[in-house]
CSV table of C-alpha atoms in Angstrom, one decimal:
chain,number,residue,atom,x,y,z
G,1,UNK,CA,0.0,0.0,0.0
G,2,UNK,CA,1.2,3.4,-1.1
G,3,UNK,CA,0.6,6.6,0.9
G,4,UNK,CA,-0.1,10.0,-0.8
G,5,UNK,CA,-1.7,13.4,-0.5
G,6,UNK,CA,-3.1,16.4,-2.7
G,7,UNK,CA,-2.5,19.7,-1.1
G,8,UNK,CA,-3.8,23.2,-1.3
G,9,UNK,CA,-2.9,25.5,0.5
G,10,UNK,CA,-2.6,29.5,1.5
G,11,UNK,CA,0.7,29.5,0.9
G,12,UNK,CA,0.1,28.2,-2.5
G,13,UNK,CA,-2.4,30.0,-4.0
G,14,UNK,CA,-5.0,32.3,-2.7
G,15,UNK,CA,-8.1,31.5,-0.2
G,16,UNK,CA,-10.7,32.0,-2.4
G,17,UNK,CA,-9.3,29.4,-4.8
G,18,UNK,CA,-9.0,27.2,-1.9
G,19,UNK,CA,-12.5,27.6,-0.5
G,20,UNK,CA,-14.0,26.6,-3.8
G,21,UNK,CA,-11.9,23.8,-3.9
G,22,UNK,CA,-13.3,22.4,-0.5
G,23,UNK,CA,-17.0,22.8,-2.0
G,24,UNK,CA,-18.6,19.8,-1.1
G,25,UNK,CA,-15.5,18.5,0.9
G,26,UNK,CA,-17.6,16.6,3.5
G,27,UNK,CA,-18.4,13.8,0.7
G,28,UNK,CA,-15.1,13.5,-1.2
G,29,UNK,CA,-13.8,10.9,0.5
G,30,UNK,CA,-16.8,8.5,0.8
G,31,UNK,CA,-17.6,9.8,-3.3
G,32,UNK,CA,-13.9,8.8,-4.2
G,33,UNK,CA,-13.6,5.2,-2.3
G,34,UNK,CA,-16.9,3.9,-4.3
G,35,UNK,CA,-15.6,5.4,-7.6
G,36,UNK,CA,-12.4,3.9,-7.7
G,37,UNK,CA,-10.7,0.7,-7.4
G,38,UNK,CA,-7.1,2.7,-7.2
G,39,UNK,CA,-8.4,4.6,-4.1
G,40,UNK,CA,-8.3,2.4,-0.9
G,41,UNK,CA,-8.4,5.1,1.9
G,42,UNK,CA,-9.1,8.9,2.1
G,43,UNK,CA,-9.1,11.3,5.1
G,44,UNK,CA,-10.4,15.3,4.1
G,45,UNK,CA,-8.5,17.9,6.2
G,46,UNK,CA,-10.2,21.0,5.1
G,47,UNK,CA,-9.5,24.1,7.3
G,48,UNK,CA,-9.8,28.0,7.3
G,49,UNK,CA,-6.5,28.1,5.1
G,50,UNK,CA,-6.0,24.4,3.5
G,51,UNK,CA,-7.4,21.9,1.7
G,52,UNK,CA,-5.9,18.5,1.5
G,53,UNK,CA,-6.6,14.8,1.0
G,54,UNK,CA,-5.0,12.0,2.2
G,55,UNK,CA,-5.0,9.0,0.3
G,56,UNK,CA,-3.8,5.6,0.3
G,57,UNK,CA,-3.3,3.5,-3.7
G,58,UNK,CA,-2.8,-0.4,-3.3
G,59,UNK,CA,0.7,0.4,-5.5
G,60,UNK,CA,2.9,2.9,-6.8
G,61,UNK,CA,1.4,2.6,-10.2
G,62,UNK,CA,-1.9,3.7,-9.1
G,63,UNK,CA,-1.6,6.7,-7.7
G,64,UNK,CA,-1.5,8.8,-11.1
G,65,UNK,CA,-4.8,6.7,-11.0
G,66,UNK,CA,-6.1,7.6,-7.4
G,67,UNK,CA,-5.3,11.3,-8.2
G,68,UNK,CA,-7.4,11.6,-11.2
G,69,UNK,CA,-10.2,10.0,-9.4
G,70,UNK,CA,-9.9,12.9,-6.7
G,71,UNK,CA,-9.5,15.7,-9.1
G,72,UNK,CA,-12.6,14.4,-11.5
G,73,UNK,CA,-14.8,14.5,-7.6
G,74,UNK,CA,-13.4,17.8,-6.5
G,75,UNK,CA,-14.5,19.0,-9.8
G,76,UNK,CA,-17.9,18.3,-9.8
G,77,UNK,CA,-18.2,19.1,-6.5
G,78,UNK,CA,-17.2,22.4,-6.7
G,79,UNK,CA,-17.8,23.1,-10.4
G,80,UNK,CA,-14.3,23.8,-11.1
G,81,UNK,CA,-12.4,23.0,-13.9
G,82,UNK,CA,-10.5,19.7,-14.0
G,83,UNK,CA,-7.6,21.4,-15.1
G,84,UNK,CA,-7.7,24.3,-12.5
G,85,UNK,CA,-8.3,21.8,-9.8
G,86,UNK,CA,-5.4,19.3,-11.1
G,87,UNK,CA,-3.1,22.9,-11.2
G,88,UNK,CA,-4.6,24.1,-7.2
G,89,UNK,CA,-3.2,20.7,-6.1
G,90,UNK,CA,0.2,19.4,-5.1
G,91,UNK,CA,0.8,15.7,-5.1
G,92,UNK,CA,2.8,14.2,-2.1
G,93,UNK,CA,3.9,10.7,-1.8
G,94,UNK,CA,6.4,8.3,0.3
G,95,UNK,CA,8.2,10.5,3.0
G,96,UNK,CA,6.7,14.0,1.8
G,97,UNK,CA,3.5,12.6,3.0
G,98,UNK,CA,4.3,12.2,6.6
G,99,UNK,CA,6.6,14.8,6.8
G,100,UNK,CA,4.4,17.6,5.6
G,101,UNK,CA,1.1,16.4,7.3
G,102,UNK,CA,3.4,16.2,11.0
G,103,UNK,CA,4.4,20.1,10.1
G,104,UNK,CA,1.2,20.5,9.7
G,105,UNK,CA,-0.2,19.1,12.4
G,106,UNK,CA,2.3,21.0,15.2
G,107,UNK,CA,0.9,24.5,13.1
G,108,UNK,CA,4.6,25.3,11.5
G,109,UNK,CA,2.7,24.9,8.1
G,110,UNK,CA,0.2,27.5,9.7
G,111,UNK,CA,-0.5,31.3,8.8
G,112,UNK,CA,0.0,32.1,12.6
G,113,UNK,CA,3.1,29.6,13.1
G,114,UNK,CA,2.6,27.3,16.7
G,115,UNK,CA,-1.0,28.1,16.2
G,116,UNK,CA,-3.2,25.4,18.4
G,117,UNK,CA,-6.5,24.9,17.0
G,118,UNK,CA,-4.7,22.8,13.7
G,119,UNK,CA,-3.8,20.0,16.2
G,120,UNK,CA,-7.6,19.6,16.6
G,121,UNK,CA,-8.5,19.9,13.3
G,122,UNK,CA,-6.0,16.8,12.4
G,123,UNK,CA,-8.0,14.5,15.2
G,124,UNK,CA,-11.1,15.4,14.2
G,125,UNK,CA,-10.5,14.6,10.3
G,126,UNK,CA,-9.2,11.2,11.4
G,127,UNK,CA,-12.6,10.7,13.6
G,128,UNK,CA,-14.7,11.7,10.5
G,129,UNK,CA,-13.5,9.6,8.5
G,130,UNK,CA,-13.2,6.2,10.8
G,131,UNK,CA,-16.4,7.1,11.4
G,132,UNK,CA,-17.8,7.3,8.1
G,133,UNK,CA,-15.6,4.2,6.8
G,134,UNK,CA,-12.8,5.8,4.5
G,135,UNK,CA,-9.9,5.8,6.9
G,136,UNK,CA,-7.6,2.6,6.1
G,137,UNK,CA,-5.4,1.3,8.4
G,138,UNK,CA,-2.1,3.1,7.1
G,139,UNK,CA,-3.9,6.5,7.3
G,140,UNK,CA,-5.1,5.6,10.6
G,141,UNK,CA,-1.3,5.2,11.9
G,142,UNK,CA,0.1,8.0,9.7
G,143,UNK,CA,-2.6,10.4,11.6
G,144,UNK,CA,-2.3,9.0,15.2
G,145,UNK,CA,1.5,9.7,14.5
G,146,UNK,CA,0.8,13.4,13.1
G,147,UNK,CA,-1.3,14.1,17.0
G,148,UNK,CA,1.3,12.4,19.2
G,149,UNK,CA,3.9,14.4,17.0
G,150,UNK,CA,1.5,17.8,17.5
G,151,UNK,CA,1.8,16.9,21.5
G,152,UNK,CA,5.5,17.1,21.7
G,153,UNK,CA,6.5,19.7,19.5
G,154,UNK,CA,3.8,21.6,22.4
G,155,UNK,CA,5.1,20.3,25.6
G,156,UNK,CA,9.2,20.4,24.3
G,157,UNK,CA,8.9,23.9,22.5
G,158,UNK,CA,8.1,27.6,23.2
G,159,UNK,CA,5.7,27.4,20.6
G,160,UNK,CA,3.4,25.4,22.7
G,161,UNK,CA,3.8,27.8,25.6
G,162,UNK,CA,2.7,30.9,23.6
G,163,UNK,CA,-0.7,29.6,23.1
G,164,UNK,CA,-1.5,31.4,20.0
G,165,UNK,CA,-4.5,30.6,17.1
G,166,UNK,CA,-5.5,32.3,14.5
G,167,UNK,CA,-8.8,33.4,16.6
G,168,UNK,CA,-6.1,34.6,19.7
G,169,UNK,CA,-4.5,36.6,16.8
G,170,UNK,CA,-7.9,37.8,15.0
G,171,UNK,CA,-9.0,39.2,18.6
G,172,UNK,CA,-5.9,40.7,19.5
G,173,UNK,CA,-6.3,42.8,16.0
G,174,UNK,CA,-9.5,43.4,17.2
G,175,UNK,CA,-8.3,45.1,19.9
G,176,UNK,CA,-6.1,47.1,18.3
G,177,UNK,CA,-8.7,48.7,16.3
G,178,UNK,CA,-11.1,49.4,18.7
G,179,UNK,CA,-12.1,52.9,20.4
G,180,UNK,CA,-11.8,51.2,24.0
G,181,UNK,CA,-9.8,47.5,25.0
G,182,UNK,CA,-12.0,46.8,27.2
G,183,UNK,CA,-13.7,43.2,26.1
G,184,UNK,CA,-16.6,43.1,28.9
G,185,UNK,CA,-18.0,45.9,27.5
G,186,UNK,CA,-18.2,45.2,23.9
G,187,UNK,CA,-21.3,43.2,22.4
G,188,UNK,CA,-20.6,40.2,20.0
G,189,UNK,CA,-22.5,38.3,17.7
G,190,UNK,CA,-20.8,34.8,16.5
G,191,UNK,CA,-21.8,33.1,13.3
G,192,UNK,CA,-21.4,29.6,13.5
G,193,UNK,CA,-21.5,26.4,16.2
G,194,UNK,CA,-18.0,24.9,15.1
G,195,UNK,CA,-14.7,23.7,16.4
G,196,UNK,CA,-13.9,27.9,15.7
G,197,UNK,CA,-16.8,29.6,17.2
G,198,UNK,CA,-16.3,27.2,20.5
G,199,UNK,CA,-12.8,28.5,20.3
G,200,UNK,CA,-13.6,31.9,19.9
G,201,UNK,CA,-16.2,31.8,23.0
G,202,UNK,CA,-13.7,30.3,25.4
G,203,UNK,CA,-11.1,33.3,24.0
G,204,UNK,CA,-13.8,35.8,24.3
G,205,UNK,CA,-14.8,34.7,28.0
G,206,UNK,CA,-11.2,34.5,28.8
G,207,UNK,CA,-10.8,38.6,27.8
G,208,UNK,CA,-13.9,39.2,30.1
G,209,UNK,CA,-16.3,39.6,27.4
G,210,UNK,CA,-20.0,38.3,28.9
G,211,UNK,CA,-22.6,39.9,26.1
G,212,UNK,CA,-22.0,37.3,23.5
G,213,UNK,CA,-25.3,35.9,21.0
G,214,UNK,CA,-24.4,33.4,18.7
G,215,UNK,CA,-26.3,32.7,15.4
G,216,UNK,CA,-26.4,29.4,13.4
G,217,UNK,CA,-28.1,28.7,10.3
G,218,UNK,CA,-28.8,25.2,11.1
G,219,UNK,CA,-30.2,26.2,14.2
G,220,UNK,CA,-27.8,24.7,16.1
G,221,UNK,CA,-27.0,28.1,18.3
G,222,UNK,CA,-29.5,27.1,21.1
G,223,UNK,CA,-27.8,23.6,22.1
G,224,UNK,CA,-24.6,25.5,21.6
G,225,UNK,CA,-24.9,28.3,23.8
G,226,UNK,CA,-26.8,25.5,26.2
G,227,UNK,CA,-23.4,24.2,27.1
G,228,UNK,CA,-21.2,27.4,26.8
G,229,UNK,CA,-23.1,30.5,27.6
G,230,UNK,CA,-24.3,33.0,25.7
G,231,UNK,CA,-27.8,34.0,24.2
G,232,UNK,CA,-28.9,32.2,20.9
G,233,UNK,CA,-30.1,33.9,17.7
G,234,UNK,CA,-32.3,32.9,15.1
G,235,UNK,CA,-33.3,35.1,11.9
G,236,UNK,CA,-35.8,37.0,13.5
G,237,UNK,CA,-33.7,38.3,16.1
G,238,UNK,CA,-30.3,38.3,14.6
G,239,UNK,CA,-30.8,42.1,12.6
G,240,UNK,CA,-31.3,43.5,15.9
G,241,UNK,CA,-28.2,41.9,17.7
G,242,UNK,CA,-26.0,43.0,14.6
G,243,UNK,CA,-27.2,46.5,14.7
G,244,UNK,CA,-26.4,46.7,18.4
G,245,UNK,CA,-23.2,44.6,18.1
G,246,UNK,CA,-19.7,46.3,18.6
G,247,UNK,CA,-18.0,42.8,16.9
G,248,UNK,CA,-19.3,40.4,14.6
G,249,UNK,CA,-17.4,37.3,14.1
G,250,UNK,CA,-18.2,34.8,11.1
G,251,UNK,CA,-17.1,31.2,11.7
G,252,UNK,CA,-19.4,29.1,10.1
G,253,UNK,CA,-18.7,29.1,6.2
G,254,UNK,CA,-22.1,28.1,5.7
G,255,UNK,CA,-24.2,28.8,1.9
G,256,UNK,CA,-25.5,32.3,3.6
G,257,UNK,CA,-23.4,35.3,4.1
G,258,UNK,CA,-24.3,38.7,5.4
G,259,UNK,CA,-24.1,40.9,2.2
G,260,UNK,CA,-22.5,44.7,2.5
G,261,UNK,CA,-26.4,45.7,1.6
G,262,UNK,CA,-28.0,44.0,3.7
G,263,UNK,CA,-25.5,45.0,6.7
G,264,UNK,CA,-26.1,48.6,5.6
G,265,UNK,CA,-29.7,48.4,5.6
G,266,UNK,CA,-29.5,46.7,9.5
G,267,UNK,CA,-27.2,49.2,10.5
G,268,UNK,CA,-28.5,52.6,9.2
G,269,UNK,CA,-29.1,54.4,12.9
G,270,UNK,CA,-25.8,52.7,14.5
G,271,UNK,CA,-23.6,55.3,15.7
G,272,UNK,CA,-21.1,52.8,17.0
G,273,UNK,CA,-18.2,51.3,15.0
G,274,UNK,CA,-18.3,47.7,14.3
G,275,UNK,CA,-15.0,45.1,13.6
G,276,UNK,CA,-16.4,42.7,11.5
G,277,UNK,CA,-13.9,39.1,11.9
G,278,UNK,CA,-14.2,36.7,9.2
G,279,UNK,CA,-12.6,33.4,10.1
G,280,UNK,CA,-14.7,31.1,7.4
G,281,UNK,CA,-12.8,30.0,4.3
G,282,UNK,CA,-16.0,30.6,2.9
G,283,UNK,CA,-16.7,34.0,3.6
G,284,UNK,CA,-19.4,34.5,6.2
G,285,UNK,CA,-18.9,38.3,5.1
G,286,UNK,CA,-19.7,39.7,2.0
G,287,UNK,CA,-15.7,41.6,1.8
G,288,UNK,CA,-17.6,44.9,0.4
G,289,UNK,CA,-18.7,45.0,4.0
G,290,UNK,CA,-15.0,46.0,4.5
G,291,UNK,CA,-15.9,49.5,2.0
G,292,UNK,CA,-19.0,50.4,4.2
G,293,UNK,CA,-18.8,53.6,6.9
G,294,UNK,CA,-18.0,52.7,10.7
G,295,UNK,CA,-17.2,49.2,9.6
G,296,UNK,CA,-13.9,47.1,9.9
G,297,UNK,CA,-12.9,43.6,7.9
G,298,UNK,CA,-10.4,41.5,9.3
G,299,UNK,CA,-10.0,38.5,7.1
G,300,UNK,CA,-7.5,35.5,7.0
G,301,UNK,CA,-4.8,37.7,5.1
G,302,UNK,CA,-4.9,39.8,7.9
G,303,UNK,CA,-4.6,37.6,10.8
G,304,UNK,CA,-1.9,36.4,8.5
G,305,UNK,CA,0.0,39.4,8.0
G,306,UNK,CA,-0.1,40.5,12.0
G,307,UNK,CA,1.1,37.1,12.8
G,308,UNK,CA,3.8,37.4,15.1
G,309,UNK,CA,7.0,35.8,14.3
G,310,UNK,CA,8.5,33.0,16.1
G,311,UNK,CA,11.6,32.8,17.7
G,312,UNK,CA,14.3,31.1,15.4
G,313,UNK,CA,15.3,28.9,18.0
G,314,UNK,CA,11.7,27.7,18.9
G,315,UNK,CA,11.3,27.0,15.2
G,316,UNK,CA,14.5,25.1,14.7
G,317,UNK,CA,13.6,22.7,17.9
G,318,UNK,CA,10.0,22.3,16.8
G,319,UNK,CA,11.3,21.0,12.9
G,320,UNK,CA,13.7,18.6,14.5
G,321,UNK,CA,10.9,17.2,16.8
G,322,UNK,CA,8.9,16.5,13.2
G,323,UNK,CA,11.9,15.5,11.3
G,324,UNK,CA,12.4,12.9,13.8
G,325,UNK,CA,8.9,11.7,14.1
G,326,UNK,CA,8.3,11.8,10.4
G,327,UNK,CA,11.6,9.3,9.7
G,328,UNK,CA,10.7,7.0,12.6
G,329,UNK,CA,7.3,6.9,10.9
G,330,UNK,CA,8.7,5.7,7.9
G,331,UNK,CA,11.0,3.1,9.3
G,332,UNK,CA,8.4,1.8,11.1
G,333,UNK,CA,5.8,1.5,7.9
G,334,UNK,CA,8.9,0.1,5.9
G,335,UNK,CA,9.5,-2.7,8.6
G,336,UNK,CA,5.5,-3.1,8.5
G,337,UNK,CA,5.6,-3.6,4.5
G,338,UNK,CA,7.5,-7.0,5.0
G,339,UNK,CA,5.2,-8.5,7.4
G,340,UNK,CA,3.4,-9.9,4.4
G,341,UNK,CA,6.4,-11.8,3.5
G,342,UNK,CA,7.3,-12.8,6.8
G,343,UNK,CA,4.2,-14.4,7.1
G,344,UNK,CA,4.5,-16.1,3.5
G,345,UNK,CA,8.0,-17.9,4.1
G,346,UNK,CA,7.2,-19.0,7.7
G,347,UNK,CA,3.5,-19.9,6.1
G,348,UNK,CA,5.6,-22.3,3.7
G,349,UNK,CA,8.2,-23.4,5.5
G,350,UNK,CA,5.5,-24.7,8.1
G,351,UNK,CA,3.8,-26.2,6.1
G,352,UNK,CA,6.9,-28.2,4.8
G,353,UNK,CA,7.3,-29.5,8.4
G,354,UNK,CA,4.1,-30.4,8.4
G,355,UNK,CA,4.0,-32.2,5.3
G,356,UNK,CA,7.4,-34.1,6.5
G,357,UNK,CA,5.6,-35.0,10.5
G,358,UNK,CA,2.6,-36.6,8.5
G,359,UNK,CA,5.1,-38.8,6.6
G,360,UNK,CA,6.7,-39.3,9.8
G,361,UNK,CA,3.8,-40.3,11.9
G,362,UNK,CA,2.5,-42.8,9.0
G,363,UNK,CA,5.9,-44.7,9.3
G,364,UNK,CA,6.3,-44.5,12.9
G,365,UNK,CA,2.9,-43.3,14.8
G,366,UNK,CA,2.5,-41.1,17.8
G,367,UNK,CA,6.2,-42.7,19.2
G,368,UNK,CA,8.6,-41.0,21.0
G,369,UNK,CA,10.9,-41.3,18.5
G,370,UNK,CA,8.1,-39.1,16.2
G,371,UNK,CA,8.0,-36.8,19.1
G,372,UNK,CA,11.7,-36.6,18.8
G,373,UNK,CA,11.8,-35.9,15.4
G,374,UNK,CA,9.4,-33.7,15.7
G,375,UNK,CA,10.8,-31.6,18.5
G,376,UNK,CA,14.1,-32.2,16.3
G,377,UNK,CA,12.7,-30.7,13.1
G,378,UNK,CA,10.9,-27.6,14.9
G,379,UNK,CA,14.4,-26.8,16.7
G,380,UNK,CA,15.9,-26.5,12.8
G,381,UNK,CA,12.9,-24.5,11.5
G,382,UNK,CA,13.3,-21.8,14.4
G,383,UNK,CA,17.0,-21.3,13.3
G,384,UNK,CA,16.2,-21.5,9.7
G,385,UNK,CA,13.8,-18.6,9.4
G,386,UNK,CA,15.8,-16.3,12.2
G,387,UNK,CA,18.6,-15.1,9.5
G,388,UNK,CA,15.9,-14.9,6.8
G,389,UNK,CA,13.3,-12.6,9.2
G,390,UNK,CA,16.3,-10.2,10.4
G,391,UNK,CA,17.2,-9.4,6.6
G,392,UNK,CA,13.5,-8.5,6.1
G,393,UNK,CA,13.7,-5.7,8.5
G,394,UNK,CA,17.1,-4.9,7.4
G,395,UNK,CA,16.3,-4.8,4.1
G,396,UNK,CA,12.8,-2.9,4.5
G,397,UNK,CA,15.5,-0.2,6.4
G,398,UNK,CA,16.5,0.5,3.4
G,399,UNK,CA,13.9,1.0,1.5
G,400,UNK,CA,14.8,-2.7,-0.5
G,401,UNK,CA,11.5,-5.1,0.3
G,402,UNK,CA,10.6,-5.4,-3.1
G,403,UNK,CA,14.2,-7.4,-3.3
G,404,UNK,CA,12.7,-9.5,-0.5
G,405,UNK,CA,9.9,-10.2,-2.1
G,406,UNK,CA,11.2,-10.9,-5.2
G,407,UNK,CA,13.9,-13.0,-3.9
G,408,UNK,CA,11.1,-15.3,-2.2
G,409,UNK,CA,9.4,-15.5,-5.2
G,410,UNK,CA,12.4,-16.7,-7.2
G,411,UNK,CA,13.8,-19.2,-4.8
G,412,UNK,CA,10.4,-20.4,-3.0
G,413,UNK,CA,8.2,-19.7,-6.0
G,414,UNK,CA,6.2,-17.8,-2.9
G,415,UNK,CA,3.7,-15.3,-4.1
G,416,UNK,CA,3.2,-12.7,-1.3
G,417,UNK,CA,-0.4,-11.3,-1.3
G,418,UNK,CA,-1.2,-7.9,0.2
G,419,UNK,CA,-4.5,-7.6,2.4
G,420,UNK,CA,-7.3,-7.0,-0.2
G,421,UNK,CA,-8.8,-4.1,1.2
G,422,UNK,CA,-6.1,-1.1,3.3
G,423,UNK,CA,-9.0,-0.9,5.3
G,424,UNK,CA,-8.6,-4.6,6.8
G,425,UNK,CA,-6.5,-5.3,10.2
G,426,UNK,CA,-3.0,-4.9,9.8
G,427,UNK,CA,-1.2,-8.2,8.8
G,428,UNK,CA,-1.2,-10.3,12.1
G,429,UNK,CA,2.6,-10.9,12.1
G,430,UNK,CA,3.1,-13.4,15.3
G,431,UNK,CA,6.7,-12.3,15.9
G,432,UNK,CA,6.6,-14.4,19.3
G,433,UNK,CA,6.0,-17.4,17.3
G,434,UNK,CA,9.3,-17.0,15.2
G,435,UNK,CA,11.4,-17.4,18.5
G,436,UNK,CA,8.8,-20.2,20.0
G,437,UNK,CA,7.8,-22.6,16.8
């Protein structure tokens, strides 16, 4: 099984390119799975500034395949071009993969570099997608790696100390801007119910801020506020909070957006200034609100831009820690990649013994001389396969199990199989049974 992933993101082209890319992002990696044979595994990590897919192909040769597959979905999902979504994407495979999605994962890949929130993100794209039945069992590892990796680049580095997010950064803009910094006076009204707005409400309550309505176009903001304070919204009440509000920040993405009209309209007799924070790839803010009197836009490019910058030294440690994790990653999915093998020679070498104790008990029966040979024969088969098993994992070291492979094929005539589906159990190598047979 081949790892590989198609990425977009801000530092590649521009958000709005990126948001209609992620059109239709929830379904991608169940669509892609039933469409194609060459696609065995997919997990969707689709966040404010990024859009990628992890994949996993059954072979190197199939992941021109398995990209193609992807491209042709995200197009019709998002009714771009094949060619401009083939051009948005990047294609990752072998160590890239690992070592890009651990960056990732710790926030150095991040428009606010250290930032927090991305470490969530990853665990909650792996839970999706166990959930819904696309994560195979390599993407499974590769993301569980990309967390624990996340985890110690915060507990060894300054970066995790410094606690920052792109919301922390957004707010702190926020206060820049404004007539007064006092948060428990200001009046905010939060568009959305997601991993973001709950992270914006705990940053909000931790600057004192208390008059907070949230509005959801589900109608989730009542069973979200329920749990973390706040008054709810619906469409009936939400012009009135908006005209009041001193900060209005968008974090849902969803298919309705307040337009610079419409905000106008609500807004006519306000004599206050309003920030207006868009955090949704997808605009919850029409960005000619940003041209309107008394009104602010802060978007993504410029939480970007005001991002501090991190100490040299911080960053240095931090990219070790995720060098480090992403090379032990792929020795240990090298070593792994052998197991079939493994279990194919001691598969046929047992079942030479076998073959030989049957021939042995016909000519002798259930003797002590059998038991001898027997005992005799297991002894030899222990030592035989020891030499052969340590060269495996030598030899998958270095990147070489294909020669294993083919070696066992040329002298055994042994055809290793790979597990059908990547979403099966990992090959159940009984390593104690090498040293016990």
């Amino acid at each position: 099984m081949v790892l590989f992933s198609l990425v977009a993101t801000h530092a590649d082209i521009d958000l709005e390119t990126v948001a209609h890319l992620s059109n239709g992002a929830s379904g991608i990696a169940t669509s892609a799975l039933s469409g194609s044979p060459a696609v065995t595994g997919a997990i969707v990590l689709a966040t404010c500034n990024r859009y990628e897919i992890y994949g996993e192909a059954p072979h190197a040769d199939d992941v021109e395949a398995a990209r193609a597959a992807l491209v042709s979905e995200i197009s019709g999902l998002s009714g771009l071009s094949e060619q401009l979504v083939s051009r948005s994407f990047s294609t990752r495979t072998g160590p890239e993969v690992s070592q890009h999605l651990f960056a990732v994962s710790a926030g150095l890949d991040s428009a606010v570099v250290g930032e927090r929130e991305i470490a969530g993100q990853v665990r909650r794209a792996l839970i999706t997608a166990q959930h819904e039945g696309t994560a195979s069992s390599g993407l499974v590892r590769l993301f569980q790696a990309a967390s624990k990796t996340a985890k110690d680049v915060g507990a060894q580095t300054a970066l995790g100390s410094r606690g920052l997010s792109i919301v922390s950064v957004a707010l702190d803009l926020a206060t820049d801007l404004s007539e007064s910094p006092d948060w428990s006076a200001k009046k905010v009204v939060v568009f959305g119910t997601g991993a973001y707005a709950g992270a914006t409400m705990a940053l909000l309550r931790e600057r004192g801020c208390t008059d907070i309505s949230v509005f959801s176009s589900s109608g989730r903001a009542e069973a979200f506020v329920a749990t973390r304070g706040g008054t709810s919204l619906d469409s009936g009440s939400l012009p009135v909070a908006v005209a009041a509000a001193d900060v209005m920040i968008g974090c849902s993405g969803s298919d309705t957006r307040v337009e610079a009209g419409e905000l106008a309209e609500i807004r006519v007799d306000s004599v206050q200034p309003l920030i207006a924070i868009d955090l949704a790839l997808t605009h919850d803010f029409d960005p000619e609100v940003g041209q309107l009197d008394g009104v602010e836009l802060l978007t993504l490019e410029s939480v970007r831009l005001a991002a501090p910058q991190e100490q040299a030294e911080s960053l240095t440690q931090a990219s070790g820690i995720v060098s480090g994790a992403a090379q032990a990653f792929e020795q240990e999915r090298e070593a792994r990649s052998v197991d079939s093998a493994i279990v194919a020679l001691r598969r046929h070498t047992m079942n030479v013994l076998d073959a030989e104790m049957e021939r042995v008990r016909a000519r002798h029966g259930c003797t002590a001389a059998a038991e001898e040979v027997e005992f005799a024969l297991r002894r030899m088969v222990k030592q035989l396969l020891h030499v052969p098993t340590v060269r495996a994992r030598e030899l998958a070291a270095n990147g070489q199990q294909d020669d294993y492979v083919s070696a066992l094929e040329t002298l055994y005539g042994i055809t290793v199989e790979q597990p059908a589906t990547a979403a099966q159990a990992e090959c159940p190598v009984d390593h104690l049974g090498f040293e016990t047979a």
